[in-house]
Amino acid sequence: MNWLQRAKKVIPTGSQTYSKSHYYFTKPFFATQGLGGILVSDEEVGTGQNREYHDFSMGLGSVILGYKSKQWWLDLDFPNGVNFSCPHLLEVKFAEKLLGLFPHHDMVKFFKNGSDATEIAVRLARAYTGRDLAIVGSYHGFHDWYVASTDRNRGIPLDNQMLVSQFNGIEEFKNLMDDDIACVIVEPTIKNVKEISQLTKDYGALLIFDEVMTGFRYDVSGLQRLLDIEPDITCLGKCMANGLPLSAVLGKREVMQLMDDGNVFASSTFGGETLSLAAALKTIETLEKEGAILWGIGARWWNGMEKLIKDKGLEDIMKLEGYAPRCGVTFENVEYQSLYQQELLKRRVLTHGINNYCLDHTNAQIDYFLEQADEVLDIIKKAKKQGSVNGLLEKTIQTMFRR
Ligand code: PMP
């Protein structure tokens, strides 16, 4: 039995995260460890066949410094014991640190997942505005309030579906906006973000920036600083602790205080767990010094890929997206996307399309990626010419939601 067969027998989807599962890979495999920007995998159980991949997913964006040695974790400044019977000093220190980076917010509360953070953000907005409806821009986690808006909403009471709407494009957004909207929650990478932010405020709804993915990658003060937009609430997570689980909700005092004396309940056993807080302090200190390097790494990839796409005449079926520290390609259809992933995996490059760079990625890795992409884009060009991926694609990946 290989790892996938073993995993599927004991774990639904064989994975804890849809995007890591066999549905989202043309060739599933299991990790054994990481080295800098490289993921080491075990291909077959018991055979000891390891294979190294140049990793451009980096734990779905949860790792930003690089996979660190055991010593790096041991050297973190964390106490004996990791979770205590009363708040720990590190909670206060890290709260002060974060609020220094996001000065228009006054208070912060810690959680473990991005999903926790977005859920509490929406709950706060509903309580603060006294309205129920939420408008969402993209993926914001797996909790009821959000999943109600998707096509994978079994097990969620029907009423929830009436309370949340997704939009696609600025016109749909404008049609949805009304005086009964509690909040608009979007990633700041969304198109027309300035107009959306302004309209949200005009309607008296709270603007929530889901910076779970974007926070820290572009700037230690989030993409919001680069865009010069001040949301009412910010959600952070993913790479904040370089792979350890930590998320945060930040907001103005009058909103956040509702979790104290306003009957908005948010309480978690592990929110103040100190190993993650120590890792986050170290991660952010490092990014403050070296984070700009990610812009150089991403730009090297972007420039190389832009030229390849143009030279091969593929602009109509694949597009560059993102800002340098988190950029990649999106495709006209999932078959082309699958072919891109399949052929890169064969050449030991791991990506879902959009790349998450880390400080340990080297120029040599980027150049290797581009050399391999040169061949891979030729295969995609062939598919485009013959009008289908027939004979080229071995397996089509399944995206999480149809919409
Ligand atoms: N918001 C965004 C923008 C995300 O990308 C994700 C995870 N991919 C989440 C929220 C949910 O985070 P988590 O998986 O840590 O619960």
Tab-separated table of C-alpha atoms and ligand atoms in Angstrom, residues 113-115 118 139-141 187 210 212-213 238, ligand 1:
chain	number	residue	atom	x	y	z
A	113	ASN	CA	-6.512	29.506	12.113
A	114	GLY	CA	-7.340	32.071	9.508
A	115	SER	CA	-10.867	30.636	9.647
A	118	THR	CA	-12.470	35.734	9.779
A	139	TYR	CA	-12.118	32.207	0.172
A	140	HIS	CA	-12.261	33.144	3.841
A	141	GLY	CA	-12.140	29.825	5.706
A	187	GLU	CA	-8.544	40.229	0.374
A	210	ASP	CA	-8.666	39.360	5.146
A	212	VAL	CA	-4.463	36.002	6.190
A	213	MET	CA	-2.553	35.395	2.971
A	238	LYS	CA	-0.676	31.960	7.654
B	1	PMP	N1	-8.522	33.607	4.374
B	1	PMP	C1	-7.706	33.450	3.331
B	1	PMP	C2	-7.498	34.584	2.384
B	1	PMP	C3	-7.043	32.232	3.124
B	1	PMP	O1	-6.218	32.084	2.074
B	1	PMP	C4	-7.257	31.179	4.047
B	1	PMP	C5	-6.570	29.833	3.885
B	1	PMP	N2	-6.140	29.505	2.653
B	1	PMP	C6	-8.125	31.398	5.111
B	1	PMP	C7	-8.731	32.617	5.272
B	1	PMP	C8	-8.378	30.311	6.125
B	1	PMP	O2	-7.224	30.083	6.870
B	1	PMP	P1	-6.996	28.698	7.637
B	1	PMP	O3	-6.852	27.628	6.608
B	1	PMP	O4	-5.735	28.931	8.430
B	1	PMP	O5	-8.165	28.471	8.530
